[in-house]
Amino acid sequence: MKWLAALALALPVVLGSPQGIDVSNYQSDVNWSTVKANGVEFAYIKATEGTSYKNPSFSSQYTGATSAGLIRGSYHFALPDVSSGATQATYFAANGGGWSADGITLPGALDIEYNPYGATCYGLSASAMVAWITDFSNTYHTKTGRYPVIYTTTDWWTTCTGNASGFQNNNPLWIARYSSSIGTLPAGYSYTTFWQFADSGSNGPGDQDLFNGDSAGLARLAKGS
Ligand SMILES: *[C@@H]1O[C@H](CO)[C@@H](O)[C@H](O)[C@H]1NC(C)=O
Ligand SMILES: *[C@@H]1O[C@H](CO)[C@@H](O)[C@H](O)[C@H]1NC(C)=O
C-alpha cells in the first residue's frame, strides 16, 4: 500500500476524471497517438499571442489531436499592454480560436498570467485589467457563441485584478497550481473546471491537466449544452 499512497500524493489523479495536456510551439512534434494511448482525453493547443504571434505548430498539433480522437481546444496568450481585449479576441477567433458545436471542440481559453516580458500586470491598474478581460470575453462570445475559459493563477489574479469576482457567471476556470492540492481559488469561483497541476508528466509532452468531472461532463462542456 505504501507505493499507492506515494502515487496518490505525486499525481492528483481522480479516478474517472479526464486527463489532458496543453502544448505550444515548445512541444512542436507531439506523438498524439501515444498521448491518446496514455489515456489522455483532451488537449489545449496554443493558437495565438497578442496580435502578432501565431503558433507555427498550431495546425499540425490541432490536426494531430483531432485525428487521435481527442477533444481539443485552443488558447490565446494575452498581452494586455499591446492592444485591446476586443482586438485580441478577434485575432484569436480568426486564427484557430474558433468554436463549433461538433462535440469535440472546447471553448477557447484566455491565458492571462505573469507577463514574461515586463511588468507582472502589464502596467494596467486592477480596474483596467478587469475591463480588458471583460472586453476579450464579450468579444469572443459575440464571435463564437461561447464565453472563453479563463486560465490563470490565483496569485496573479489576486495581484492584477484586485481579486475581482463576477467572471464565474460566464467563464469556466482553468487554474494553474503545481501542487498536490488546488488551494484557494480566485474570488467568486467555488470550483475550477480545469486544473493544470504540473508542467511535465506521464500524460505526454507539455503541461499536465485534469478536468473536474467525468467524460460526459467534458463532452457537455465541448457541446455547450
Ligand atoms: C508514435 O509512437 C508510437 C508508439 O511509440 C509509434 O509506433 C509511432 O510510430 C509514433 N508515430 C510517429 C508519427 O512518430
Ligand atoms: C479573494 O476573494 C475571496 C472571496 O471573497 C476570498 O475568499 C479570498 O480570500 C480572497 N483572496 C485574497 C488573497 O484576498
mmCIF file of C-alpha atoms and ligand atoms in Angstrom:
data_model
loop_
_atom_site.group_PDB
_atom_site.id
_atom_site.type_symbol
_atom_site.label_atom_id
_atom_site.label_comp_id
_atom_site.label_asym_id
_atom_site.label_seq_id
_atom_site.Cartn_x
_atom_site.Cartn_y
_atom_site.Cartn_z
ATOM 1 C CA MET A 1 0.000 0.000 0.000
ATOM 2 C CA LYS A 2 2.961 2.268 0.515
ATOM 3 C CA TRP A 3 3.560 2.829 -3.184
ATOM 4 C CA LEU A 4 -0.113 3.553 -3.702
ATOM 5 C CA ALA A 5 -0.077 6.338 -1.105
ATOM 6 C CA ALA A 6 3.056 7.785 -2.687
ATOM 7 C CA LEU A 7 1.417 7.692 -6.094
ATOM 8 C CA ALA A 8 -1.693 9.407 -4.794
ATOM 9 C CA LEU A 9 0.482 12.197 -3.411
ATOM 10 C CA ALA A 10 2.506 12.591 -6.563
ATOM 11 C CA LEU A 11 -0.359 12.566 -9.041
ATOM 12 C CA PRO A 12 -3.579 14.423 -8.415
ATOM 13 C CA VAL A 13 -5.404 11.788 -10.409
ATOM 14 C CA VAL A 14 -9.059 11.484 -9.650
ATOM 15 C CA LEU A 15 -10.441 8.193 -10.882
ATOM 16 C CA GLY A 16 -12.666 8.787 -13.863
ATOM 17 C CA SER A 17 -11.598 12.396 -14.307
ATOM 18 C CA PRO A 18 -10.383 13.095 -17.825
ATOM 19 C CA GLN A 19 -6.676 13.806 -18.098
ATOM 20 C CA GLY A 20 -5.272 16.330 -20.546
ATOM 21 C CA ILE A 21 -2.215 18.155 -21.759
ATOM 22 C CA ASP A 22 -1.637 21.625 -23.131
ATOM 23 C CA VAL A 23 1.051 22.404 -25.650
ATOM 24 C CA SER A 24 2.631 25.260 -27.530
ATOM 25 C CA ASN A 25 5.387 25.524 -30.111
ATOM 26 C CA TYR A 26 7.847 24.286 -27.444
ATOM 27 C CA GLN A 27 6.336 20.830 -27.946
ATOM 28 C CA SER A 28 6.302 21.166 -31.723
ATOM 29 C CA ASP A 29 6.270 17.480 -32.570
ATOM 30 C CA VAL A 30 3.687 15.686 -30.463
ATOM 31 C CA ASN A 31 3.003 11.986 -30.978
ATOM 32 C CA TRP A 32 -0.743 12.234 -30.439
ATOM 33 C CA SER A 33 -1.432 8.515 -30.730
ATOM 34 C CA THR A 34 0.953 7.953 -27.829
ATOM 35 C CA VAL A 35 -0.795 10.724 -25.878
ATOM 36 C CA LYS A 36 -4.146 9.071 -26.559
ATOM 37 C CA ALA A 37 -2.731 5.676 -25.578
ATOM 38 C CA ASN A 38 -1.601 7.233 -22.290
ATOM 39 C CA GLY A 39 -5.281 7.704 -21.514
ATOM 40 C CA VAL A 40 -5.432 11.422 -22.265
ATOM 41 C CA GLU A 41 -8.879 12.634 -23.349
ATOM 42 C CA PHE A 42 -8.359 16.316 -24.094
ATOM 43 C CA ALA A 43 -5.801 18.915 -25.113
ATOM 44 C CA TYR A 44 -5.479 22.670 -25.291
ATOM 45 C CA ILE A 45 -3.182 23.977 -28.008
ATOM 46 C CA LYS A 46 -1.715 27.469 -28.168
ATOM 47 C CA ALA A 47 -3.019 29.354 -31.187
ATOM 48 C CA THR A 48 -2.051 32.993 -30.713
ATOM 49 C CA GLU A 49 -0.381 35.590 -28.515
ATOM 50 C CA GLY A 50 -1.016 39.335 -28.522
ATOM 51 C CA THR A 51 -1.882 40.420 -32.041
ATOM 52 C CA SER A 52 1.191 39.369 -33.957
ATOM 53 C CA TYR A 53 2.088 35.815 -32.990
ATOM 54 C CA LYS A 54 0.609 32.591 -34.337
ATOM 55 C CA ASN A 55 1.961 29.264 -33.082
ATOM 56 C CA PRO A 56 3.652 27.842 -36.210
ATOM 57 C CA SER A 57 2.893 24.297 -34.989
ATOM 58 C CA PHE A 58 -0.787 25.014 -34.346
ATOM 59 C CA SER A 59 -2.235 23.392 -37.461
ATOM 60 C CA SER A 60 -0.250 20.180 -37.188
ATOM 61 C CA GLN A 61 -0.854 19.918 -33.445
ATOM 62 C CA TYR A 62 -4.593 20.583 -33.755
ATOM 63 C CA THR A 63 -4.992 18.189 -36.667
ATOM 64 C CA GLY A 64 -2.932 15.554 -34.879
ATOM 65 C CA ALA A 65 -5.006 15.812 -31.710
ATOM 66 C CA THR A 66 -8.184 15.591 -33.769
ATOM 67 C CA SER A 67 -7.019 12.535 -35.712
ATOM 68 C CA ALA A 68 -6.090 10.782 -32.481
ATOM 69 C CA GLY A 69 -9.650 11.243 -31.239
ATOM 70 C CA LEU A 70 -9.043 13.832 -28.528
ATOM 71 C CA ILE A 71 -11.439 16.568 -27.506
ATOM 72 C CA ARG A 72 -9.405 19.689 -28.129
ATOM 73 C CA GLY A 73 -9.454 23.441 -27.987
ATOM 74 C CA SER A 74 -7.077 26.312 -28.395
ATOM 75 C CA TYR A 75 -5.786 29.113 -26.244
ATOM 76 C CA HIS A 76 -4.658 32.705 -26.576
ATOM 77 C CA PHE A 77 -1.813 34.165 -24.537
ATOM 78 C CA ALA A 78 -2.973 37.639 -23.502
ATOM 79 C CA LEU A 79 -0.694 40.649 -23.832
ATOM 80 C CA PRO A 80 -2.994 43.337 -22.405
ATOM 81 C CA ASP A 81 -0.407 46.083 -22.948
ATOM 82 C CA VAL A 82 -0.225 45.750 -26.745
ATOM 83 C CA SER A 83 -3.878 46.034 -27.865
ATOM 84 C CA SER A 84 -7.448 45.887 -26.583
ATOM 85 C CA GLY A 85 -9.268 42.786 -25.401
ATOM 86 C CA ALA A 86 -11.620 43.050 -28.388
ATOM 87 C CA THR A 87 -8.716 43.209 -30.846
ATOM 88 C CA GLN A 88 -7.041 40.151 -29.332
ATOM 89 C CA ALA A 89 -10.282 38.134 -29.133
ATOM 90 C CA THR A 90 -10.910 38.891 -32.801
ATOM 91 C CA TYR A 91 -7.346 37.886 -33.731
ATOM 92 C CA PHE A 92 -7.654 34.678 -31.706
ATOM 93 C CA ALA A 93 -11.053 33.730 -33.168
ATOM 94 C CA ALA A 94 -9.709 34.266 -36.694
ATOM 95 C CA ASN A 95 -6.537 32.228 -36.168
ATOM 96 C CA GLY A 96 -7.503 28.904 -34.641
ATOM 97 C CA GLY A 97 -9.574 30.118 -31.716
ATOM 98 C CA GLY A 98 -12.980 29.466 -33.242
ATOM 99 C CA TRP A 99 -15.579 27.157 -31.793
ATOM 100 C CA SER A 100 -18.216 24.861 -33.263
ATOM 101 C CA ALA A 101 -20.815 22.625 -31.643
ATOM 102 C CA ASP A 102 -19.312 19.430 -33.039
ATOM 103 C CA GLY A 103 -18.808 17.885 -29.620
ATOM 104 C CA ILE A 104 -15.022 17.751 -29.939
ATOM 105 C CA THR A 105 -14.192 21.457 -29.682
ATOM 106 C CA LEU A 106 -13.662 23.043 -26.285
ATOM 107 C CA PRO A 107 -14.374 26.754 -25.867
ATOM 108 C CA GLY A 108 -11.251 28.808 -26.464
ATOM 109 C CA ALA A 109 -9.196 29.740 -23.423
ATOM 110 C CA LEU A 110 -7.723 33.085 -22.427
ATOM 111 C CA ASP A 111 -4.303 32.530 -20.850
ATOM 112 C CA ILE A 112 -3.889 35.572 -18.612
ATOM 113 C CA GLU A 113 -0.955 35.441 -16.235
ATOM 114 C CA TYR A 114 2.519 36.723 -15.349
ATOM 115 C CA ASN A 115 3.961 38.925 -18.051
ATOM 116 C CA PRO A 116 7.015 37.093 -19.435
ATOM 117 C CA TYR A 117 8.324 40.312 -21.000
ATOM 118 C CA GLY A 118 7.894 43.004 -18.345
ATOM 119 C CA ALA A 119 5.737 44.296 -15.506
ATOM 120 C CA THR A 120 3.690 41.493 -13.934
ATOM 121 C CA CYS A 121 0.371 43.275 -14.523
ATOM 122 C CA TYR A 122 1.382 44.732 -17.909
ATOM 123 C CA GLY A 123 1.243 48.229 -16.452
ATOM 124 C CA LEU A 124 -2.541 48.070 -16.097
ATOM 125 C CA SER A 125 -4.473 49.011 -12.970
ATOM 126 C CA ALA A 126 -6.748 46.348 -11.490
ATOM 127 C CA SER A 127 -9.853 48.048 -12.895
ATOM 128 C CA ALA A 128 -8.262 48.414 -16.338
ATOM 129 C CA MET A 129 -7.294 44.725 -16.239
ATOM 130 C CA VAL A 130 -10.843 43.675 -15.346
ATOM 131 C CA ALA A 131 -12.156 45.836 -18.204
ATOM 132 C CA TRP A 132 -9.624 44.284 -20.621
ATOM 133 C CA ILE A 133 -10.629 40.720 -19.675
ATOM 134 C CA THR A 134 -14.342 41.600 -19.908
ATOM 135 C CA ASP A 135 -13.791 43.116 -23.360
ATOM 136 C CA PHE A 136 -11.959 39.986 -24.527
ATOM 137 C CA SER A 137 -14.618 37.701 -23.058
ATOM 138 C CA ASN A 138 -17.595 39.569 -24.518
ATOM 139 C CA THR A 139 -15.985 39.871 -27.943
ATOM 140 C CA TYR A 140 -15.083 36.183 -28.016
ATOM 141 C CA HIS A 141 -18.682 35.380 -27.063
ATOM 142 C CA THR A 142 -20.028 37.569 -29.867
ATOM 143 C CA LYS A 143 -17.719 35.906 -32.401
ATOM 144 C CA THR A 144 -18.128 32.282 -31.357
ATOM 145 C CA GLY A 145 -21.230 31.945 -29.206
ATOM 146 C CA ARG A 146 -19.166 30.812 -26.224
ATOM 147 C CA TYR A 147 -17.520 32.590 -23.354
ATOM 148 C CA PRO A 148 -13.837 31.748 -23.070
ATOM 149 C CA VAL A 149 -12.318 29.639 -20.365
ATOM 150 C CA ILE A 150 -10.023 31.750 -18.175
ATOM 151 C CA TYR A 151 -6.596 30.245 -17.440
ATOM 152 C CA THR A 152 -4.727 31.940 -14.621
ATOM 153 C CA THR A 153 -3.169 31.500 -11.207
ATOM 154 C CA THR A 154 -4.843 32.636 -8.016
ATOM 155 C CA ASP A 155 -1.756 34.678 -7.149
ATOM 156 C CA TRP A 156 -1.698 36.563 -10.455
ATOM 157 C CA TRP A 157 -5.459 37.110 -10.375
ATOM 158 C CA THR A 158 -5.349 38.477 -6.844
ATOM 159 C CA THR A 159 -2.420 40.756 -7.655
ATOM 160 C CA CYS A 160 -3.509 42.061 -11.035
ATOM 161 C CA THR A 161 -7.322 42.171 -10.877
ATOM 162 C CA GLY A 162 -7.579 43.016 -7.175
ATOM 163 C CA ASN A 163 -9.209 39.593 -6.676
ATOM 164 C CA ALA A 164 -12.128 40.532 -8.934
ATOM 165 C CA SER A 165 -15.228 38.352 -8.895
ATOM 166 C CA GLY A 166 -18.086 38.068 -11.379
ATOM 167 C CA PHE A 167 -16.324 36.053 -14.081
ATOM 168 C CA GLN A 168 -17.640 32.834 -12.512
ATOM 169 C CA ASN A 169 -21.029 33.647 -14.062
ATOM 170 C CA ASN A 170 -19.759 33.159 -17.624
ATOM 171 C CA ASN A 171 -16.211 31.873 -17.735
ATOM 172 C CA PRO A 172 -15.162 28.343 -16.818
ATOM 173 C CA LEU A 173 -11.972 28.486 -14.746
ATOM 174 C CA TRP A 174 -8.700 26.727 -15.539
ATOM 175 C CA ILE A 175 -6.392 27.206 -12.607
ATOM 176 C CA ALA A 176 -2.656 26.561 -12.661
ATOM 177 C CA ARG A 177 -1.170 25.266 -9.436
ATOM 178 C CA TYR A 178 1.731 22.829 -9.286
ATOM 179 C CA SER A 179 0.888 21.207 -6.004
ATOM 180 C CA SER A 180 -0.971 18.224 -4.618
ATOM 181 C CA SER A 181 -3.980 20.416 -3.863
ATOM 182 C CA ILE A 182 -5.659 23.208 -5.724
ATOM 183 C CA GLY A 183 -5.589 25.827 -2.961
ATOM 184 C CA THR A 184 -7.675 28.991 -2.762
ATOM 185 C CA LEU A 185 -9.442 29.943 -5.977
ATOM 186 C CA PRO A 186 -9.974 33.459 -7.362
ATOM 187 C CA ALA A 187 -12.919 35.353 -5.877
ATOM 188 C CA GLY A 188 -16.336 34.138 -6.976
ATOM 189 C CA TYR A 189 -15.296 30.649 -8.049
ATOM 190 C CA SER A 190 -16.439 27.780 -5.847
ATOM 191 C CA TYR A 191 -14.836 25.211 -8.148
ATOM 192 C CA THR A 192 -12.465 25.030 -11.081
ATOM 193 C CA THR A 193 -13.287 23.375 -14.404
ATOM 194 C CA PHE A 194 -9.690 22.532 -15.307
ATOM 195 C CA TRP A 195 -6.585 22.228 -13.182
ATOM 196 C CA GLN A 196 -3.079 22.465 -14.650
ATOM 197 C CA PHE A 197 -1.223 20.553 -11.952
ATOM 198 C CA ALA A 198 2.289 20.134 -13.414
ATOM 199 C CA ASP A 199 4.461 21.364 -16.246
ATOM 200 C CA SER A 200 5.562 17.861 -17.185
ATOM 201 C CA GLY A 201 4.431 14.330 -16.517
ATOM 202 C CA SER A 202 3.266 10.995 -17.807
ATOM 203 C CA ASN A 203 0.233 12.258 -19.763
ATOM 204 C CA GLY A 204 2.502 13.360 -22.582
ATOM 205 C CA PRO A 205 4.608 16.363 -23.558
ATOM 206 C CA GLY A 206 3.719 19.783 -22.187
ATOM 207 C CA ASP A 207 1.710 20.814 -19.152
ATOM 208 C CA GLN A 208 -0.491 18.275 -17.393
ATOM 209 C CA ASP A 209 -4.182 18.975 -16.846
ATOM 210 C CA LEU A 210 -7.214 17.492 -15.195
ATOM 211 C CA PHE A 211 -10.898 18.082 -15.955
ATOM 212 C CA ASN A 212 -13.048 18.476 -12.859
ATOM 213 C CA GLY A 213 -15.783 15.995 -13.711
ATOM 214 C CA ASP A 214 -16.250 12.911 -15.848
ATOM 215 C CA SER A 215 -16.049 12.237 -19.574
ATOM 216 C CA ALA A 216 -19.729 13.054 -20.027
ATOM 217 C CA GLY A 217 -19.164 16.417 -18.339
ATOM 218 C CA LEU A 218 -16.217 17.129 -20.630
ATOM 219 C CA ALA A 219 -18.399 16.285 -23.631
ATOM 220 C CA ARG A 220 -21.116 18.657 -22.344
ATOM 221 C CA LEU A 221 -18.582 21.463 -21.954
ATOM 222 C CA ALA A 222 -17.476 20.926 -25.547
ATOM 223 C CA LYS A 223 -21.018 20.776 -26.863
ATOM 224 C CA GLY A 224 -22.050 23.847 -24.929
ATOM 225 C CA SER A 225 -25.338 22.403 -23.742
HETATM 226 C C1 LIG B 1 4.144 7.403 -32.175
HETATM 227 O O1 LIG B 1 4.551 6.494 -31.174
HETATM 228 C C2 LIG B 1 4.195 5.149 -31.485
HETATM 229 C C3 LIG B 1 4.481 4.292 -30.265
HETATM 230 O O2 LIG B 1 5.762 4.544 -29.758
HETATM 231 C C4 LIG B 1 4.961 4.731 -32.712
HETATM 232 O O3 LIG B 1 4.601 3.405 -33.050
HETATM 233 C C5 LIG B 1 4.606 5.653 -33.859
HETATM 234 O O4 LIG B 1 5.388 5.360 -34.982
HETATM 235 C C6 LIG B 1 4.835 7.098 -33.469
HETATM 236 N N1 LIG B 1 4.308 7.950 -34.512
HETATM 237 C C7 LIG B 1 5.040 8.900 -35.076
HETATM 238 C C8 LIG B 1 4.338 9.706 -36.134
HETATM 239 O O5 LIG B 1 6.188 9.133 -34.756
HETATM 240 C C1 LIG B 2 -10.345 36.713 -2.763
HETATM 241 O O1 LIG B 2 -11.726 36.776 -2.533
HETATM 242 C C2 LIG B 2 -12.287 35.611 -1.973
HETATM 243 C C3 LIG B 2 -13.789 35.799 -1.910
HETATM 244 O O2 LIG B 2 -14.124 36.976 -1.251
HETATM 245 C C4 LIG B 2 -11.656 35.326 -0.621
HETATM 246 O O3 LIG B 2 -12.151 34.121 -0.098
HETATM 247 C C5 LIG B 2 -10.154 35.235 -0.782
HETATM 248 O O4 LIG B 2 -9.546 35.085 0.477
HETATM 249 C C6 LIG B 2 -9.620 36.474 -1.465
HETATM 250 N N1 LIG B 2 -8.193 36.323 -1.686
HETATM 251 C C7 LIG B 2 -7.311 37.160 -1.205
HETATM 252 C C8 LIG B 2 -5.897 36.829 -1.487
HETATM 253 O O5 LIG B 2 -7.612 38.155 -0.555
#
